[in-house]
PDB file of C-alpha atoms in Angstrom:
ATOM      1  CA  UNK A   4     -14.202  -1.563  -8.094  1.00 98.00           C
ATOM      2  CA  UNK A   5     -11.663   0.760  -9.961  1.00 98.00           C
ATOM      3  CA  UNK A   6      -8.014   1.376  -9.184  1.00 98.00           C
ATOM      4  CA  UNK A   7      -6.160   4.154 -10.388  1.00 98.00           C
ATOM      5  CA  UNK A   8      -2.188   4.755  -9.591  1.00 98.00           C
ATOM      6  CA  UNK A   9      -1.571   8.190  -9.594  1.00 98.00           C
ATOM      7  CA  UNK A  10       2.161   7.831  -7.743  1.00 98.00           C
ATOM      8  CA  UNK A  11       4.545   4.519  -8.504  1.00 98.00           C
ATOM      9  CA  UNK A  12       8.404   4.845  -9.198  1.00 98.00           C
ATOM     10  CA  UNK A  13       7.397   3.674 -12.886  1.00 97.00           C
ATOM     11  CA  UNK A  14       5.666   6.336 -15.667  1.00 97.00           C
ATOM     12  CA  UNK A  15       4.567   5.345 -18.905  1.00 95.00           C
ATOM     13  CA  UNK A  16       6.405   6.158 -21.945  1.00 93.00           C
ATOM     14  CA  UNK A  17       4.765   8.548 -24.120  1.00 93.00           C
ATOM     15  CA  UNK A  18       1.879   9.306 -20.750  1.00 93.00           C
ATOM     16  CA  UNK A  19       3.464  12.639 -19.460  1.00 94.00           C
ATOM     17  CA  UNK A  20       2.675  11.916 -15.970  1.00 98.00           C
ATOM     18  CA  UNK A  21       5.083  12.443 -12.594  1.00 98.00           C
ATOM     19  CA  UNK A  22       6.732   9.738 -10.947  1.00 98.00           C
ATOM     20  CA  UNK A  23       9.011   9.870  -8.017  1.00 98.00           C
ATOM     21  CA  UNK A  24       9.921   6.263  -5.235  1.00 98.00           C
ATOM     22  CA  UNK A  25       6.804   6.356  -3.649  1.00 98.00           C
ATOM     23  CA  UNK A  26       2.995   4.881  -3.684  1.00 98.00           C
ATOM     24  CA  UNK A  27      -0.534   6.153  -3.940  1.00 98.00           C
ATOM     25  CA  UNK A  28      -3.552   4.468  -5.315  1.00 99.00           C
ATOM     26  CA  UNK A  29      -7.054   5.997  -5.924  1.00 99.00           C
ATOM     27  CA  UNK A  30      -9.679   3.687  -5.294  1.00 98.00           C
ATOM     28  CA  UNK A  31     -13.651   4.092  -6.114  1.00 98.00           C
ATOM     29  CA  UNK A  32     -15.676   1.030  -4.709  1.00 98.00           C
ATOM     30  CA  UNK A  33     -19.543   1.796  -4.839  1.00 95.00           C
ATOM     31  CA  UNK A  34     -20.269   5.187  -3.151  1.00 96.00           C
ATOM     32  CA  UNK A  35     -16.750   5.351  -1.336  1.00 98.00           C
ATOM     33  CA  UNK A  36     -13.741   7.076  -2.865  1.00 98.00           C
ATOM     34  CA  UNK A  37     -10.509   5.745  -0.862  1.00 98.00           C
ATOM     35  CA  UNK A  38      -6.958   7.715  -1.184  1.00 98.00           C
ATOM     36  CA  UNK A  39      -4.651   4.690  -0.231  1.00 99.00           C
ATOM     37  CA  UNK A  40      -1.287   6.427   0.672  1.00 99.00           C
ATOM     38  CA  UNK A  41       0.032  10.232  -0.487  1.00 98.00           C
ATOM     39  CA  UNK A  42       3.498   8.762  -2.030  1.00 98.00           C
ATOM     40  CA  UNK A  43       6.347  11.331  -1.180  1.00 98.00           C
ATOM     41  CA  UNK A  44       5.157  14.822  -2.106  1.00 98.00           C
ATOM     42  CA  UNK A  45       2.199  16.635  -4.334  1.00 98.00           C
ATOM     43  CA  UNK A  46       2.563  14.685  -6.810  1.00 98.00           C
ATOM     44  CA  UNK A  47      -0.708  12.729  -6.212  1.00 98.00           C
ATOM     45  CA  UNK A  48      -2.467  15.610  -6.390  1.00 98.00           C
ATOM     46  CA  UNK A  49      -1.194  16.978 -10.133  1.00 98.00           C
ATOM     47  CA  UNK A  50      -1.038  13.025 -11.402  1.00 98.00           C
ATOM     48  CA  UNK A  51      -4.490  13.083 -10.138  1.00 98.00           C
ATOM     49  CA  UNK A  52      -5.646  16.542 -12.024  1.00 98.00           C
ATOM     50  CA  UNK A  53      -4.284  14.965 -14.748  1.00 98.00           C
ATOM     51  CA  UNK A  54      -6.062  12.059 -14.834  1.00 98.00           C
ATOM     52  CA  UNK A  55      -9.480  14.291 -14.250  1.00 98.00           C
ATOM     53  CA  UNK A  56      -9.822  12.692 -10.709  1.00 98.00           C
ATOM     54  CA  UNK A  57     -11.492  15.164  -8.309  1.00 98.00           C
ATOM     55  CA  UNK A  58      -9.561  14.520  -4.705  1.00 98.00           C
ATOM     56  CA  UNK A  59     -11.806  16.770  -2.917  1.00 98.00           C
ATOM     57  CA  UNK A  60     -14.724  13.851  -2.886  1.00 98.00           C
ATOM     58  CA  UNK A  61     -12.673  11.258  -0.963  1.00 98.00           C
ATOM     59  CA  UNK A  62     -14.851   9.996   1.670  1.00 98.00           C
ATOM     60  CA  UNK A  63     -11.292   7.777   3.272  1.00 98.00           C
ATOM     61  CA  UNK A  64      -7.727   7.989   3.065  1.00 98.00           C
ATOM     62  CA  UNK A  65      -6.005   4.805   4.070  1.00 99.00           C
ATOM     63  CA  UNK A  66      -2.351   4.460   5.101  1.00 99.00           C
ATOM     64  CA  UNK A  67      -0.537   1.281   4.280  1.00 98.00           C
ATOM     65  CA  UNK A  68       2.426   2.394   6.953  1.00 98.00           C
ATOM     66  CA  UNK A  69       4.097   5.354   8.225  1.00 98.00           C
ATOM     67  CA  UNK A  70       6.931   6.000   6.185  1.00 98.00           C
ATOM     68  CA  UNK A  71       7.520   9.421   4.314  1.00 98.00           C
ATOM     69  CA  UNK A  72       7.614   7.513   0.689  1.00 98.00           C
ATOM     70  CA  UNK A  73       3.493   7.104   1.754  1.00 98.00           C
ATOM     71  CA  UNK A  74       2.607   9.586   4.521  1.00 98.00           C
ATOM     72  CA  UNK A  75       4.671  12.948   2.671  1.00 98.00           C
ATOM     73  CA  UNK A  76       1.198  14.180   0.493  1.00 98.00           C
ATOM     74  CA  UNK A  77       0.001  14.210   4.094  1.00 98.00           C
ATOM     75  CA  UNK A  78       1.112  17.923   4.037  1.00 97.00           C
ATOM     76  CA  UNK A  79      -1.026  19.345   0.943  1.00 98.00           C
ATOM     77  CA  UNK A  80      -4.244  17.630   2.490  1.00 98.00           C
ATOM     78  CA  UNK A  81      -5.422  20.930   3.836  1.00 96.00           C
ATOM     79  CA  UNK A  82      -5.557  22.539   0.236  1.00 97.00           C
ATOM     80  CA  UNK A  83      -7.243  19.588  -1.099  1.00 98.00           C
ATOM     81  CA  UNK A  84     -10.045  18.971   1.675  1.00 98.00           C
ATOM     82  CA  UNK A  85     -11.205  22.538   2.080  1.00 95.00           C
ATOM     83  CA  UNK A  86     -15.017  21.149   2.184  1.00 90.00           C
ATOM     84  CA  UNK A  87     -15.364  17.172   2.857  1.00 93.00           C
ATOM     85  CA  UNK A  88     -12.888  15.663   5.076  1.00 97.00           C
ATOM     86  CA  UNK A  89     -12.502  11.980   4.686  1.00 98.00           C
ATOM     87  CA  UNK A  90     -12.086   9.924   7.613  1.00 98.00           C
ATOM     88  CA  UNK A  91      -8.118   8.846   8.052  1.00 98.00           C
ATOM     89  CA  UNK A  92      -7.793   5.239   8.951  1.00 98.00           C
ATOM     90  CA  UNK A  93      -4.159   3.567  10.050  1.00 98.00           C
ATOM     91  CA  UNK A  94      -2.401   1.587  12.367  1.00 98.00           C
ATOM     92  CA  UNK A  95      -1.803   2.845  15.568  1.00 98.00           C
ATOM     93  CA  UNK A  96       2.317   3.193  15.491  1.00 98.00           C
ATOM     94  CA  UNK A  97       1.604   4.836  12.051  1.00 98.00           C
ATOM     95  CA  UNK A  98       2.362   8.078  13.141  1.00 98.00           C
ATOM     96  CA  UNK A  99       5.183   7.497  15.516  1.00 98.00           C
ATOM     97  CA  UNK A 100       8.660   9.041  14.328  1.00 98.00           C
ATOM     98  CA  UNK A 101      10.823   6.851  12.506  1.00 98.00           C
ATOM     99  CA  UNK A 102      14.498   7.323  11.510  1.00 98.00           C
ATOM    100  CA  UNK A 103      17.108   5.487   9.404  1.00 97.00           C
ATOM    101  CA  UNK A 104      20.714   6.840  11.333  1.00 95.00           C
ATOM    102  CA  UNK A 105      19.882  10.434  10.846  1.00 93.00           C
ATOM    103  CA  UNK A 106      17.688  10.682   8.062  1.00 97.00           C
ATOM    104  CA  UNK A 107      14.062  11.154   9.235  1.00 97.00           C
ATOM    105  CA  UNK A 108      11.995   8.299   7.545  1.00 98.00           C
ATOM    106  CA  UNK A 109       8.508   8.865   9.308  1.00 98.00           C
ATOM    107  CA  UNK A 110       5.386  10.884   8.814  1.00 98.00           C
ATOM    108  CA  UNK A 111       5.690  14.663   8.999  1.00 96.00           C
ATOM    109  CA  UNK A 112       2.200  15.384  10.096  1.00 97.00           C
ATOM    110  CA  UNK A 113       1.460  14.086  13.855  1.00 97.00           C
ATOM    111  CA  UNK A 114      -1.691  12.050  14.735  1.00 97.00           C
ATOM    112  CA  UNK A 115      -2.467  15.188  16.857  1.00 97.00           C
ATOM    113  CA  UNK A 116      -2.370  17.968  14.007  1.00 97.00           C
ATOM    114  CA  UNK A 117      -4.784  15.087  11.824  1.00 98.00           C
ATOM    115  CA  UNK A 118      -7.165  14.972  14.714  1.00 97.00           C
ATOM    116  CA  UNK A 119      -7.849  18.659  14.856  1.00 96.00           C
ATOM    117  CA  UNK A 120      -9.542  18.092  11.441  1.00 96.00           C
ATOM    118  CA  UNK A 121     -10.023  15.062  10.913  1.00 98.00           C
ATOM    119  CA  UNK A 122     -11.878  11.859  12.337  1.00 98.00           C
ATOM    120  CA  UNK A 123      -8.898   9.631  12.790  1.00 98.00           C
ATOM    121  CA  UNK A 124      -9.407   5.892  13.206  1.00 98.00           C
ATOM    122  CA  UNK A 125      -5.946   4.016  14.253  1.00 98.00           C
ATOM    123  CA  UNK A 126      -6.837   0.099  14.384  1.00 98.00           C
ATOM    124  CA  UNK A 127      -4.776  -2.638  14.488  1.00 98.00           C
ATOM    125  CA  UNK A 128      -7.860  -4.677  13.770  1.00 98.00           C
ATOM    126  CA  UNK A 129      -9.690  -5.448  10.256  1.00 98.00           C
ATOM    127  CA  UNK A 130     -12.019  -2.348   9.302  1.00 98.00           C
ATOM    128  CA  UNK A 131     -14.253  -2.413   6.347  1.00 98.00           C
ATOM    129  CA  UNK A 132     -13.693   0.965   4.535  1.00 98.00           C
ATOM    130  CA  UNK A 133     -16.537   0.214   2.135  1.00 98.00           C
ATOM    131  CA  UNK A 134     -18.641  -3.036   1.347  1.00 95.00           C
ATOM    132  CA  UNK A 135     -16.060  -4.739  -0.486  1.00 98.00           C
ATOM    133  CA  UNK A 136     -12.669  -3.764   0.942  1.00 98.00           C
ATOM    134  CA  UNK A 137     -11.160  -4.340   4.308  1.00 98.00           C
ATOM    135  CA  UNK A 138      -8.373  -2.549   5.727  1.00 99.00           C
ATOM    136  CA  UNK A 139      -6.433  -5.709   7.518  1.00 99.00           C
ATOM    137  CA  UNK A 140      -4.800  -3.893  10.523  1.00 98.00           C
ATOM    138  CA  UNK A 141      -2.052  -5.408  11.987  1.00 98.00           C
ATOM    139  CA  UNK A 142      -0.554  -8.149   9.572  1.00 98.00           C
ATOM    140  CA  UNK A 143       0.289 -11.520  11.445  1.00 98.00           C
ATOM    141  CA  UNK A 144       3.296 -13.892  10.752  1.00 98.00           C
ATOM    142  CA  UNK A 145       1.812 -16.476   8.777  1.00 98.00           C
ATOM    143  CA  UNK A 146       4.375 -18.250   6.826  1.00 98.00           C
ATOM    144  CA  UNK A 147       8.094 -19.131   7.740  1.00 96.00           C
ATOM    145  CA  UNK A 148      10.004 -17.411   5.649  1.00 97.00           C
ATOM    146  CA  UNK A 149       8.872 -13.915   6.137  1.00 97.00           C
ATOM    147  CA  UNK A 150      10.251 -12.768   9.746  1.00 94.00           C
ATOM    148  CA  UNK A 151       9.785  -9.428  10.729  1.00 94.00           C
ATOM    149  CA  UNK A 152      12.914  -7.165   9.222  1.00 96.00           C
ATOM    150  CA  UNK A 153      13.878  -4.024  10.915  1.00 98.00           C
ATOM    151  CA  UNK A 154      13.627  -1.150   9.151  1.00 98.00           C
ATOM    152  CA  UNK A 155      15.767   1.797  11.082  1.00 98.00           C
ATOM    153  CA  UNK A 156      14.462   2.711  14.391  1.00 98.00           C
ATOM    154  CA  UNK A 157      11.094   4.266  15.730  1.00 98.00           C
ATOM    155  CA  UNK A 158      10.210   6.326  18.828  1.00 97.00           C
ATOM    156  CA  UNK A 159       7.298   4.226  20.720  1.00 93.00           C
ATOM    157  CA  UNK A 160       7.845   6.087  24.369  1.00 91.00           C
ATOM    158  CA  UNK A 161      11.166   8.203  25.213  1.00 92.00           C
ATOM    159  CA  UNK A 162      13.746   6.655  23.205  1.00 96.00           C
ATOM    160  CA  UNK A 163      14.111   5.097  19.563  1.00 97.00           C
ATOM    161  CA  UNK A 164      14.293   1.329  19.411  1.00 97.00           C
ATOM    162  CA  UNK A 165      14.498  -0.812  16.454  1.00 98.00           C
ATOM    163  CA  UNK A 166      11.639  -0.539  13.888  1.00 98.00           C
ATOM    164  CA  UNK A 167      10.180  -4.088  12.484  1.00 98.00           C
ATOM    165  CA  UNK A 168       7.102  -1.950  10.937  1.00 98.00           C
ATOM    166  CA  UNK A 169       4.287  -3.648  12.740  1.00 98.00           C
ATOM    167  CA  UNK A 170       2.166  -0.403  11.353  1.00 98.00           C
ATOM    168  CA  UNK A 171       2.886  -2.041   7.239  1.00 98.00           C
ATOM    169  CA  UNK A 172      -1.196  -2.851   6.578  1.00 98.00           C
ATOM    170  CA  UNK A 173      -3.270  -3.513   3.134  1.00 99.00           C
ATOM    171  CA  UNK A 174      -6.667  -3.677   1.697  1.00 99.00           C
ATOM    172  CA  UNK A 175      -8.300  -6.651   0.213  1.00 98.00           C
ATOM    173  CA  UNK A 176     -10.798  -6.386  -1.758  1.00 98.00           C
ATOM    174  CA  UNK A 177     -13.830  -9.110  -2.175  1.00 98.00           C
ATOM    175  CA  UNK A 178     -14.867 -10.027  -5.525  1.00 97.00           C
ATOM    176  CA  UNK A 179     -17.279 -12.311  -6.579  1.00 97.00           C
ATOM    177  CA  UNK A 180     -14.573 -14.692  -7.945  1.00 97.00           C
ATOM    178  CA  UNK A 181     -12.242 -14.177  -5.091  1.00 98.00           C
ATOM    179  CA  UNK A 182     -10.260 -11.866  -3.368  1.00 98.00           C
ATOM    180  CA  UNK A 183      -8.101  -8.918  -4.800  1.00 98.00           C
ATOM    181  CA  UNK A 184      -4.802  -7.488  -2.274  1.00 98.00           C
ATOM    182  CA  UNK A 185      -4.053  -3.993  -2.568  1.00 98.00           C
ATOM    183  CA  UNK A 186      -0.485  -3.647  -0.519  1.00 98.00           C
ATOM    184  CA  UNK A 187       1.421  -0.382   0.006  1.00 98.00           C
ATOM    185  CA  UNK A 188       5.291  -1.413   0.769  1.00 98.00           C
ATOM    186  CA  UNK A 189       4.568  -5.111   2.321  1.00 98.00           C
ATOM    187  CA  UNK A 190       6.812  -4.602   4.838  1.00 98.00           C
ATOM    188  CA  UNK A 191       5.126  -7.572   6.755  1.00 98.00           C
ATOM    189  CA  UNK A 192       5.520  -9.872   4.184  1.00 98.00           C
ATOM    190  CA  UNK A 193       3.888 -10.324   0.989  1.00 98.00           C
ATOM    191  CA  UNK A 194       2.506 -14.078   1.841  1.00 98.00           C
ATOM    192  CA  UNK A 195       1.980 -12.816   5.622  1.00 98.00           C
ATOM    193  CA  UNK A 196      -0.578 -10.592   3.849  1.00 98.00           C
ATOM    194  CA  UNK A 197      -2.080 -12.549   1.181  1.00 98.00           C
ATOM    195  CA  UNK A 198      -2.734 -15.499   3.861  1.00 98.00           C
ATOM    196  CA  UNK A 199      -4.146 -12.696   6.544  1.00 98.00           C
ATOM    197  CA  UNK A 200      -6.421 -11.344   3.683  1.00 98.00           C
ATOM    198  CA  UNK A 201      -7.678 -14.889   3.232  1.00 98.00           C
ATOM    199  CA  UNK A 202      -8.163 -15.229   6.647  1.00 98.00           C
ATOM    200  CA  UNK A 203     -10.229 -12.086   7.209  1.00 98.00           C
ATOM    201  CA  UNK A 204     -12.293 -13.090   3.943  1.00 98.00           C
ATOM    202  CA  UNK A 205     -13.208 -16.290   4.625  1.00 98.00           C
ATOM    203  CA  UNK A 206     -12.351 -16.535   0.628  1.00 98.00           C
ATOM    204  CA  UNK A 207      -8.903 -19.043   0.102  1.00 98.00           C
ATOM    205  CA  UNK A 208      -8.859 -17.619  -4.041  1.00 98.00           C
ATOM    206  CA  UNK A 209      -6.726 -14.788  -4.658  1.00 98.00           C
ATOM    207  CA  UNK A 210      -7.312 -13.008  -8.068  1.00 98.00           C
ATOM    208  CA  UNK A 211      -4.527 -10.488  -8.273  1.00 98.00           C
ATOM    209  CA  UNK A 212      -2.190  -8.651  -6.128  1.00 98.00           C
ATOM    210  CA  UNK A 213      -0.989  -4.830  -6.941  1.00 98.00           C
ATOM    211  CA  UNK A 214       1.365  -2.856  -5.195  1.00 98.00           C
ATOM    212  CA  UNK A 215       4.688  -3.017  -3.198  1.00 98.00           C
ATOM    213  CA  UNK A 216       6.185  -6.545  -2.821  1.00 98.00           C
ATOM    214  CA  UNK A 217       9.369  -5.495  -0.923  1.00 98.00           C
ATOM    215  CA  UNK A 218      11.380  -8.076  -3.176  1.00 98.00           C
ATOM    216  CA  UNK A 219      15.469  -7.064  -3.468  1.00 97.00           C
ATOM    217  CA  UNK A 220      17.878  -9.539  -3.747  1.00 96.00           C
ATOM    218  CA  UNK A 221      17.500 -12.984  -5.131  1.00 96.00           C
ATOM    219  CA  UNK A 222      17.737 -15.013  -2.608  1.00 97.00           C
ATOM    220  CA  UNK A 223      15.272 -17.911  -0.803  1.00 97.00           C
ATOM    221  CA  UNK A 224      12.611 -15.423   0.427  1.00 97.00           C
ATOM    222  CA  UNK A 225      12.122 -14.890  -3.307  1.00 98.00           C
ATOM    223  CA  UNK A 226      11.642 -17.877  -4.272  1.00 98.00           C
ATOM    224  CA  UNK A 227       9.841 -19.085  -1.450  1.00 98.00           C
ATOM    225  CA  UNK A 228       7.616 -15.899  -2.415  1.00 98.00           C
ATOM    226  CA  UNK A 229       7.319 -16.991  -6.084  1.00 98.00           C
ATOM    227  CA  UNK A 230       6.319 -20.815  -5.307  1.00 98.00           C
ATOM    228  CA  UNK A 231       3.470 -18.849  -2.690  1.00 98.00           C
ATOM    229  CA  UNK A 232       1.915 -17.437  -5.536  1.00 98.00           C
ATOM    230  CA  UNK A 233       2.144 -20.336  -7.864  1.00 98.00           C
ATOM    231  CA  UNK A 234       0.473 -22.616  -5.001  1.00 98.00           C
ATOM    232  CA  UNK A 235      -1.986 -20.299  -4.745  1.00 98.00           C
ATOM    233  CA  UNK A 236      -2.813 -19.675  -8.555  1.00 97.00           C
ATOM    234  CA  UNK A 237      -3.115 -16.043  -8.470  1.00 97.00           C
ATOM    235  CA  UNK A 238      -3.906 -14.903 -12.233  1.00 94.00           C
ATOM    236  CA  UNK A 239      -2.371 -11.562 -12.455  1.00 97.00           C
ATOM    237  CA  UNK A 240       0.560  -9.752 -10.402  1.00 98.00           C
ATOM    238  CA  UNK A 241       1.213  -6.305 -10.177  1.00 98.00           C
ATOM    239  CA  UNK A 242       4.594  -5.568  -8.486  1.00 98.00           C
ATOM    240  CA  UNK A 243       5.672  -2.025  -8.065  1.00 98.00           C
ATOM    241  CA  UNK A 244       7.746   0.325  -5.975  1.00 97.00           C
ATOM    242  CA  UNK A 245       9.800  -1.357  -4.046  1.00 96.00           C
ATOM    243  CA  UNK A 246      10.351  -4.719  -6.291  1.00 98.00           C
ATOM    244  CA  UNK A 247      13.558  -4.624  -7.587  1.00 98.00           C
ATOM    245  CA  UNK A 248      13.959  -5.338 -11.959  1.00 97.00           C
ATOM    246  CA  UNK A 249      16.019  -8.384 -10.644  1.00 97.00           C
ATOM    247  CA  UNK A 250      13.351  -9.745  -8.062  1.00 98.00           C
ATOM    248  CA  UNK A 251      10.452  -8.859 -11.055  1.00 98.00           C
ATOM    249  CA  UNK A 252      12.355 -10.630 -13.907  1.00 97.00           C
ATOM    250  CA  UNK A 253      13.057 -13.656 -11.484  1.00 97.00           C
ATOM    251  CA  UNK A 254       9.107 -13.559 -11.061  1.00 98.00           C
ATOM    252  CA  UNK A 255       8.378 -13.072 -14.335  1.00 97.00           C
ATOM    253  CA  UNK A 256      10.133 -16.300 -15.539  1.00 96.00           C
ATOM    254  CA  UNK A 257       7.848 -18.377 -13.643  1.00 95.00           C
ATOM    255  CA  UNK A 258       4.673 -16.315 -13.619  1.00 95.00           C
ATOM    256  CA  UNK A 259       3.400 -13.271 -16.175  1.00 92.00           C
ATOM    257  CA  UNK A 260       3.612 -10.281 -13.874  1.00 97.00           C
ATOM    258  CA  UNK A 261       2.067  -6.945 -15.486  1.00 97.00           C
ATOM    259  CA  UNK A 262       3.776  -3.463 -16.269  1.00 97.00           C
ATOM    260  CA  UNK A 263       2.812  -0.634 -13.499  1.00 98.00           C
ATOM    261  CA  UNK A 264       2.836   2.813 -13.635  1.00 98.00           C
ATOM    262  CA  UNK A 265       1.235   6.022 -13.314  1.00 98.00           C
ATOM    263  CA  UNK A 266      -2.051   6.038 -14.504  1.00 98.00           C
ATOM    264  CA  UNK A 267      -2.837   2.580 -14.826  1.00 98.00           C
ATOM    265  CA  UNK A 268      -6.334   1.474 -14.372  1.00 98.00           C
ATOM    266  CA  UNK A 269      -7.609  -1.683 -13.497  1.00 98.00           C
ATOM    267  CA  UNK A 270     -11.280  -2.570 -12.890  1.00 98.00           C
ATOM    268  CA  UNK A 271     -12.242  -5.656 -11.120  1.00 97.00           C
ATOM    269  CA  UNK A 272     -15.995  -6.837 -10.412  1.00 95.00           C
TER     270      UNK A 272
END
């Protein structure tokens, strides 16, 4: 399996890529080409004709959550699928609107304008998306000190009511030394996901985890987070996005983490 980030907050110095605050990975696991999240705007798609990665032969685009920082490439999708359209798989409050006061945080594409295209699979359950990688659905709380957090409001009927991002997913991908989790924001909780991934495995060894961590402030969710992952003996970490330097460098005293950014590739087997 190969991972490619073509959007992360982070570039490379000296790699003359685009960044911008938002996520999108490019995955290729056997004959399946997954798009997991669109990050803000476009810039997936020139990172990605950068990097000599052909968009137009993704077979599934995967949505971590619905918030514009993930769901905003949804707009160019049209000009990149002209031929192939790859199935569309997210939770099923994905695609409801979401707001912070007055700023509109949600997906600007409706589940309605996807479906005139485009198979659209909204699950709350597990769904492999190829042999080796699940999509885990709705996450579960798992471990104390990760409570669901509202995050502005969202729109599930008439009227907006507080948002505690039930529709924040991730992909875990099976190994044959263990299991690798691929998380867009974590919303849900970084250990909530890690133990659900286990869960839905069968497989208790994580390898690595890339992607958003949702770490801020250093407080006693982060370190409850950081003596998680040293229980658990994960090898490498990959924070990005929305870790904060403070939350990384806190991590990084007790375990190595490695440096993200656009156009890092990883290969794991």
């Amino acid at each position: 399996m190969k991972l490619t980030v073509l959007v992360d907050n982070n570039v490379y110095i000296d790699h003359y890529y685009l960044g911008e605050p938002a996520l999108s990975f490019y995955i290729e696991d056997g004959d399946e080409k997954i798009l997991f999240d669109t990050g803000y705007s476009d810039v997936f798609k020139k990172n990605a004709d950068l990097l000599n990665i052909d968009l137009s032969q993704v077979t599934k685009l995967a949505l971590s959550h619905g918030h514009n920082d993930h769901t905003g490439g949804l707009n160019i999708i049209s000009s990149i699928f002209t031929k192939q359209k790859p199935q569309i798989i997210a939770h099923p409050l994905a695609f409801c609107p979401k707001k912070e006061e007055e700023l509109i945080i949600g997906s600007n594409i409706t589940k309605e304008e996807l479906l005139i295209d485009y198979d659209l699979l909204l699950t709350k359950e597990p769904v492999k998306l190829s042999p080796n990688i699940t999509f885990l659905g709705e996450i579960p709380e798992l471990v104390d000190f990760e409570p669901p957090k509202q995050v502005g409001e969202t729109k599930l009927s008439e009227v907006f009511t507080p948002d505690y991002v039930l529709d924040d997913s991730a992909l875990v991908f099976e190994g044959h030394d263990g299991i690798y989790i691929i998380t867009g924001c974590s919303h849900s909780g970084i250990s909530n996901i890690c133990e659900y991934a286990k869960q839905v495995s069968g497989i208790q060894t994580i390898k690595s985890v890339i992607g958003g961590f949702h770490l801020f402030e250093e407080d006693l969710q982060l370190d409850n987070t950081i003596e998680y992952f040293k229980s658990n003996k994960i090898d490498t970490l990959y924070p990005c996005h929305c870790v904060s330097f403070q939350a990384k460098a806190k991590i990084h005293y007790e375990l190595p983490i490695e440096e993200v950014g656009v156009g890092l590739q990883i290969e794991w087997h």
